[in-house]
Short mmCIF file of C-alpha atoms in Angstrom, two decimals:
data_model
loop_
_atom_site.label_atom_id
_atom_site.label_comp_id
_atom_site.label_asym_id
_atom_site.label_seq_id
_atom_site.Cartn_x
_atom_site.Cartn_y
_atom_site.Cartn_z
CA MET A 1 -54.08 8.49 -19.95
CA ASP A 2 -56.88 11.00 -19.21
CA ASP A 3 -56.53 13.90 -16.82
CA GLN A 4 -58.79 12.29 -14.19
CA LYS A 5 -56.66 9.14 -14.03
CA ALA A 6 -53.48 11.17 -14.00
CA ALA A 7 -54.82 13.35 -11.13
CA GLN A 8 -55.76 10.25 -9.19
CA PHE A 9 -52.27 8.85 -9.80
CA ILE A 10 -50.69 11.99 -8.49
CA GLU A 11 -52.97 12.14 -5.44
CA PHE A 12 -52.01 8.60 -4.55
CA LEU A 13 -48.30 9.41 -5.10
CA GLU A 14 -48.51 12.35 -2.68
CA ARG A 15 -49.98 10.09 -0.03
CA LYS A 16 -47.38 7.42 -0.67
CA VAL A 17 -44.49 9.79 -0.43
CA GLN A 18 -45.89 11.17 2.83
CA ALA A 19 -46.15 7.58 4.23
CA LEU A 20 -42.47 7.02 3.44
CA ARG A 21 -41.48 9.09 6.47
CA GLY A 22 -42.33 6.11 8.65
CA GLN A 23 -40.34 3.55 6.53
CA ARG A 24 -36.65 2.88 5.94
CA LEU A 25 -34.68 2.16 2.77
CA VAL A 26 -32.23 -0.67 3.32
CA PHE A 27 -28.95 -0.96 1.34
CA PHE A 28 -26.54 -3.88 1.77
CA VAL A 29 -22.95 -3.50 0.54
CA ILE A 30 -20.63 -6.48 -0.02
CA GLY A 31 -17.00 -6.65 -0.95
CA ARG A 32 -13.43 -6.71 0.30
CA ALA A 33 -12.01 -4.03 2.58
CA GLY A 34 -10.30 -1.25 0.72
CA TRP A 35 -12.03 -1.94 -2.55
CA GLY A 36 -14.24 1.22 -2.53
CA LYS A 37 -17.49 0.04 -0.80
CA SER A 38 -17.89 3.21 1.25
CA SER A 39 -16.82 5.47 -1.64
CA THR A 40 -19.30 3.72 -3.93
CA VAL A 41 -22.21 4.52 -1.53
CA ASN A 42 -21.02 8.08 -1.13
CA SER A 43 -20.90 8.41 -4.96
CA LEU A 44 -24.46 7.14 -5.26
CA VAL A 45 -25.83 9.32 -2.49
CA GLY A 46 -23.78 12.41 -3.25
CA GLN A 47 -22.75 12.84 0.32
CA ASP A 48 -20.05 11.39 2.65
CA VAL A 49 -22.41 9.20 4.62
CA CYS A 50 -20.00 6.28 4.98
CA GLU A 51 -16.51 6.49 6.40
CA VAL A 52 -13.82 5.73 3.87
CA SER A 53 -10.81 3.65 5.00
CA ASP A 54 -8.02 1.91 3.12
CA HIS A 55 -7.05 -0.23 6.10
CA GLU A 56 -7.78 -3.94 6.22
CA THR A 57 -10.22 -5.12 8.82
CA THR A 58 -10.89 -8.47 10.48
CA THR A 59 -14.13 -7.58 12.38
CA THR A 60 -17.24 -9.64 11.93
CA ASP A 61 -19.50 -6.72 13.00
CA ILE A 62 -22.32 -5.63 10.74
CA THR A 63 -21.90 -1.87 10.52
CA GLY A 64 -25.02 0.24 9.86
CA PHE A 65 -24.89 3.83 8.68
CA ASN A 66 -28.19 5.68 9.32
CA PHE A 67 -29.05 8.92 7.49
CA GLU A 68 -31.98 10.75 6.02
CA MET A 69 -32.60 12.72 2.80
CA ASN A 70 -35.80 14.44 1.73
CA GLY A 71 -37.70 13.03 4.68
CA VAL A 72 -36.79 9.41 3.77
CA LYS A 73 -34.76 7.40 6.19
CA ALA A 74 -32.09 4.97 4.99
CA ILE A 75 -29.61 2.58 6.48
CA ILE A 76 -26.56 1.17 4.70
CA PHE A 77 -25.20 -2.08 6.06
CA ASP A 78 -21.49 -2.76 5.53
CA THR A 79 -19.89 -6.11 6.28
CA PRO A 80 -16.21 -5.53 7.05
CA GLY A 81 -14.26 -8.71 6.63
CA LEU A 82 -17.02 -10.67 4.91
CA CYS A 83 -14.96 -11.29 1.84
CA ASP A 84 -11.59 -11.14 3.62
CA GLY A 85 -11.49 -14.56 5.20
CA SER A 86 -12.04 -13.31 8.77
CA GLY A 87 -14.42 -14.56 11.43
CA ASN A 88 -16.65 -17.60 11.65
CA ASP A 89 -19.15 -18.16 8.86
CA ARG A 90 -21.97 -19.13 11.17
CA ILE A 91 -21.47 -16.01 13.35
CA TYR A 92 -21.67 -13.90 10.16
CA ILE A 93 -24.80 -15.66 8.97
CA GLU A 94 -26.59 -15.17 12.30
CA LYS A 95 -25.51 -11.53 12.62
CA ILE A 96 -26.71 -10.77 9.09
CA ARG A 97 -30.02 -12.47 9.70
CA SER A 98 -30.49 -10.54 12.97
CA GLU A 99 -29.70 -7.14 11.46
CA ILE A 100 -31.09 -7.41 7.92
CA LYS A 101 -34.44 -8.96 7.15
CA GLU A 102 -34.75 -8.00 3.50
CA PRO A 103 -32.51 -5.53 1.73
CA ASP A 104 -34.10 -3.22 -0.81
CA SER A 105 -30.84 -2.95 -2.76
CA MET A 106 -27.61 -4.99 -2.64
CA LEU A 107 -24.29 -3.75 -4.05
CA TYR A 108 -21.63 -6.37 -4.76
CA VAL A 109 -18.43 -4.37 -5.02
CA ASN A 110 -15.38 -5.77 -6.85
CA ARG A 111 -12.28 -4.16 -8.39
CA LEU A 112 -12.34 -4.00 -12.15
CA ASP A 113 -8.52 -4.22 -12.32
CA GLU A 114 -8.48 -7.40 -10.24
CA THR A 115 -7.52 -10.60 -12.10
CA ARG A 116 -9.54 -13.33 -10.47
CA ILE A 117 -12.37 -14.39 -8.13
CA THR A 118 -10.88 -15.70 -4.93
CA ASP A 119 -12.10 -18.38 -2.45
CA ASN A 120 -12.92 -15.58 0.01
CA ASP A 121 -15.07 -13.87 -2.61
CA LYS A 122 -16.97 -17.09 -3.11
CA ARG A 123 -17.25 -17.55 0.66
CA GLY A 124 -18.82 -14.09 1.00
CA ILE A 125 -21.35 -14.95 -1.72
CA LYS A 126 -22.28 -18.20 -0.01
CA ILE A 127 -22.70 -16.47 3.37
CA ILE A 128 -25.03 -13.86 1.94
CA SER A 129 -27.03 -16.48 0.05
CA GLU A 130 -27.52 -18.59 3.17
CA ALA A 131 -28.27 -15.61 5.41
CA LEU A 132 -30.74 -13.80 3.11
CA GLY A 133 -31.69 -16.43 0.57
CA ILE A 134 -30.90 -16.49 -3.13
CA GLU A 135 -33.88 -14.23 -3.85
CA SER A 136 -31.83 -11.32 -2.39
CA TRP A 137 -29.63 -11.53 -5.51
CA LYS A 138 -32.66 -10.28 -7.56
CA HIS A 139 -32.01 -6.86 -6.05
CA ALA A 140 -28.23 -6.95 -6.55
CA VAL A 141 -25.98 -4.88 -8.77
CA ILE A 142 -22.33 -5.76 -9.49
CA VAL A 143 -20.30 -2.62 -9.09
CA PHE A 144 -16.79 -2.59 -10.46
CA THR A 145 -14.55 0.11 -8.86
CA PHE A 146 -11.23 1.54 -9.99
CA ALA A 147 -12.27 1.60 -13.66
CA ASP A 148 -9.84 4.46 -14.13
CA LYS A 149 -6.94 2.07 -13.62
CA LEU A 150 -7.55 0.63 -17.11
CA SER A 151 -6.70 2.09 -20.48
CA ALA A 152 -9.44 2.85 -23.01
CA SER A 153 -8.22 0.03 -25.26
CA GLU A 154 -8.51 -2.69 -22.62
CA TYR A 155 -11.49 -1.36 -20.72
CA GLN A 156 -14.42 -2.97 -22.51
CA LYS A 157 -12.79 -6.35 -22.83
CA LYS A 158 -11.87 -6.35 -19.12
CA LEU A 159 -15.41 -5.28 -18.10
CA THR A 160 -17.00 -8.09 -20.12
CA LYS A 161 -14.56 -10.69 -18.82
CA ARG A 162 -14.91 -9.59 -15.15
CA THR A 163 -18.71 -9.43 -15.38
CA GLN A 164 -18.76 -13.04 -16.67
CA SER A 165 -16.42 -14.22 -13.93
CA VAL A 166 -18.41 -12.69 -11.07
CA ARG A 167 -21.76 -13.89 -12.49
CA GLN A 168 -20.31 -17.37 -12.85
CA ALA A 169 -19.08 -17.36 -9.29
CA ILE A 170 -22.45 -16.30 -8.05
CA ALA A 171 -24.21 -18.95 -10.18
CA GLU A 172 -21.95 -21.66 -8.77
CA CYS A 173 -22.65 -20.56 -5.21
CA ILE A 174 -26.39 -20.08 -5.41
CA LYS A 175 -27.03 -22.92 -7.95
CA ASP A 176 -29.27 -20.68 -10.04
CA THR A 177 -27.90 -19.43 -13.44
CA ASP A 178 -31.04 -17.48 -14.29
CA ILE A 179 -30.78 -15.18 -11.30
CA ALA A 180 -26.96 -14.88 -11.46
CA TYR A 181 -26.70 -14.03 -15.15
CA GLN A 182 -29.42 -11.39 -14.91
CA ILE A 183 -27.48 -9.30 -12.33
CA PRO A 184 -26.41 -6.12 -14.11
CA ALA A 185 -22.83 -4.81 -13.84
CA VAL A 186 -21.64 -1.23 -13.90
CA ALA A 187 -18.11 0.20 -13.77
CA ILE A 188 -17.45 3.41 -11.77
CA VAL A 189 -14.54 5.59 -10.85
CA ASN A 190 -15.19 6.97 -7.35
CA LYS A 191 -13.15 10.14 -7.42
CA ASN A 192 -13.91 13.80 -7.30
CA ASP A 193 -12.15 14.82 -10.54
CA THR A 194 -14.25 16.09 -13.35
CA THR A 195 -13.72 16.49 -17.08
CA PRO A 196 -12.96 19.96 -18.55
CA ASP A 197 -16.63 20.47 -19.50
CA GLY A 198 -17.68 20.06 -15.84
CA LYS A 199 -19.56 16.76 -16.30
CA SER A 200 -19.35 13.95 -13.83
CA ASP A 201 -16.50 11.44 -14.09
CA ARG A 202 -16.29 9.07 -17.02
CA THR A 203 -15.13 5.55 -17.55
CA PRO A 204 -12.15 4.97 -19.92
CA ASP A 205 -14.54 4.72 -22.88
CA GLY A 206 -15.61 8.29 -22.32
CA LYS A 207 -19.08 7.59 -20.96
CA GLU A 208 -20.60 9.13 -17.85
CA TRP A 209 -21.09 6.37 -15.28
CA LEU A 210 -23.26 7.95 -12.54
CA GLY A 211 -26.48 7.94 -14.57
CA GLU A 212 -25.97 4.30 -15.52
CA PHE A 213 -25.11 3.37 -11.89
CA PHE A 214 -28.29 5.04 -10.58
CA THR A 215 -30.43 3.49 -13.36
CA VAL A 216 -29.32 -0.15 -12.64
CA VAL A 217 -29.83 0.41 -8.91
CA ALA A 218 -33.35 1.78 -9.55
CA GLU A 219 -34.09 -1.12 -11.91
CA ARG A 220 -33.05 -3.72 -9.32
CA VAL A 221 -34.32 -2.17 -6.10
CA SER A 222 -37.24 -3.94 -4.49
CA MET A 223 -40.63 -2.87 -5.61
CA LYS A 224 -41.53 -1.62 -2.16
CA GLY A 225 -38.36 0.43 -2.07
CA MET A 226 -38.62 2.06 -5.50
CA ILE A 227 -40.67 5.05 -4.56
CA ALA A 228 -38.56 5.60 -1.48
CA LEU A 229 -35.38 5.41 -3.57
CA LEU A 230 -36.63 8.06 -6.02
CA SER A 231 -37.96 10.29 -3.28
CA PHE A 232 -34.63 9.87 -1.50
CA LEU A 233 -32.23 10.57 -4.39
CA THR A 234 -34.03 12.25 -7.32
CA PRO A 235 -33.27 15.88 -6.41
CA SER A 236 -29.61 15.05 -5.90
CA ILE A 237 -29.00 12.69 -8.82
CA THR A 238 -30.65 14.83 -11.44
CA LYS A 239 -28.37 17.73 -10.48
CA ARG A 240 -25.26 15.56 -10.65
CA THR A 241 -25.75 13.73 -13.97
CA ARG A 242 -27.81 13.68 -17.13
CA PHE A 243 -29.93 10.74 -18.09
CA ASN A 244 -30.53 9.62 -21.65
CA LYS A 245 -33.93 8.48 -22.98
CA ALA A 246 -33.16 4.78 -22.46
CA GLN A 247 -32.19 5.34 -18.86
CA LYS A 248 -35.28 7.49 -18.23
CA ALA A 249 -37.55 4.85 -19.79
CA ILE A 250 -36.16 2.16 -17.43
CA ILE A 251 -36.60 4.30 -14.33
CA ARG A 252 -40.02 5.51 -15.47
CA ARG A 253 -41.31 1.94 -16.04
CA LYS A 254 -40.12 0.70 -12.65
CA PHE A 255 -41.59 3.83 -10.97
CA VAL A 256 -44.98 3.41 -12.57
CA GLU A 257 -45.06 -0.29 -11.81
CA ALA A 258 -44.18 0.33 -8.19
CA VAL A 259 -46.98 2.92 -7.73
CA LEU A 260 -49.51 0.69 -9.48
CA GLN A 261 -48.55 -2.28 -7.30
CA SER A 262 -48.98 -0.11 -4.21
CA MET A 263 -52.40 1.04 -5.32
CA GLY A 264 -53.67 -2.52 -5.95
CA THR A 265 -56.20 -3.76 -8.39
CA ALA A 266 -59.09 -2.26 -6.37
CA ALA A 267 -57.98 1.20 -7.54
CA GLY A 268 -59.16 0.32 -11.05
CA PHE A 269 -55.84 1.16 -12.70
CA GLY A 270 -55.34 -2.06 -14.64
CA ALA A 271 -56.60 -0.62 -17.89
CA ALA A 272 -54.48 2.48 -17.53
CA VAL A 273 -51.13 0.77 -17.15
CA ALA A 274 -50.32 0.90 -20.80
CA GLY A 275 -51.02 4.62 -20.93
CA LEU A 276 -48.87 5.35 -17.96
CA LEU A 277 -45.98 3.32 -19.27
CA ASN A 278 -46.00 4.52 -22.84
CA ALA A 279 -47.19 8.12 -22.59
CA PRO A 280 -45.93 10.76 -20.09
CA ILE A 281 -48.24 12.61 -17.76
CA ILE A 282 -48.81 16.00 -19.42
CA ILE A 283 -51.64 17.49 -17.43
CA GLY A 284 -51.02 20.82 -15.80
CA PHE A 285 -49.32 20.00 -12.51
CA SER A 286 -47.64 22.69 -10.55
CA GLY A 287 -47.16 20.85 -7.26
CA ALA A 288 -43.96 21.68 -5.38
CA GLY A 289 -41.86 19.44 -3.19
CA ILE A 290 -40.69 15.96 -3.84
CA VAL A 291 -43.84 14.80 -5.74
CA GLY A 292 -43.42 17.63 -8.20
CA THR A 293 -39.77 16.82 -8.59
CA LEU A 294 -40.54 13.11 -9.27
CA ILE A 295 -43.12 13.93 -11.89
CA GLY A 296 -40.87 16.51 -13.52
CA ALA A 297 -37.91 14.06 -13.59
CA TRP A 298 -39.59 10.80 -14.61
CA LEU A 299 -43.21 11.29 -15.68
CA SER A 300 -43.02 14.36 -17.90
CA ARG A 301 -42.19 14.42 -21.64
CA TYR A 302 -38.90 12.98 -22.55
CA ASP A 303 -36.13 15.39 -23.62
CA ASP A 304 -35.43 15.39 -27.36
CA GLU A 305 -32.20 13.40 -27.71
#
């Protein structure tokens, strides 16, 4: 990609990031009470933006947590009781429809050490599918909490089995195996302990989970929400974990595709897509602020790994 095209790309990105101040990033979190939904959001964001409670709840309210980072506004919708057999399904569906038009990212939280998918879990999946449509599952990530409850020897087998069970339950509820079996799954720990070398928490197989968690969320977020997500979290996430080349490549591709889609074909960038996706921007760019951070994190040369 030549310097002129790269400069045009950067100029557009600056305008796009500035425009994000009038938009809102929408997260939707699903799962049983006490299974780590709020902690999962707090782990992703790096701040205690959601209240954490171990108490069961029977409310049918849709709880929204509003906050802002790097000039980008976000709201996280929680659904207490959705997968706990409480309330009237029709009331839930209407409340979800009235509060949430189209989530940018949907986190389906389930315990990794659980043994089965219950009828209430399936009920929650059906409610979401009817309220938001099965297309909403294209922005979903299955998040397994309490991975630290498993031993290293049983961890991978359990993760594979639980992933298959949840995907199958979703497929049965939405009647679409293609969508259901493409939903990625990630296991996390949700605690503040760190390993002796100071890195973020690891799953029982010894791997850092935060980078993978962020990567699958970025890969699945709506195209219109991608630039907002990166503007929102990049400064925080790059300080808290280290991404490998494969993870960077996934985020980079989605980032570039989101910018190109925003620019439209009239911008004349069709022929430059391959260059952007396969070769990093290496022109001299010394811009500060969030645009400089984004380029430095995702559009610069890859680290040698």
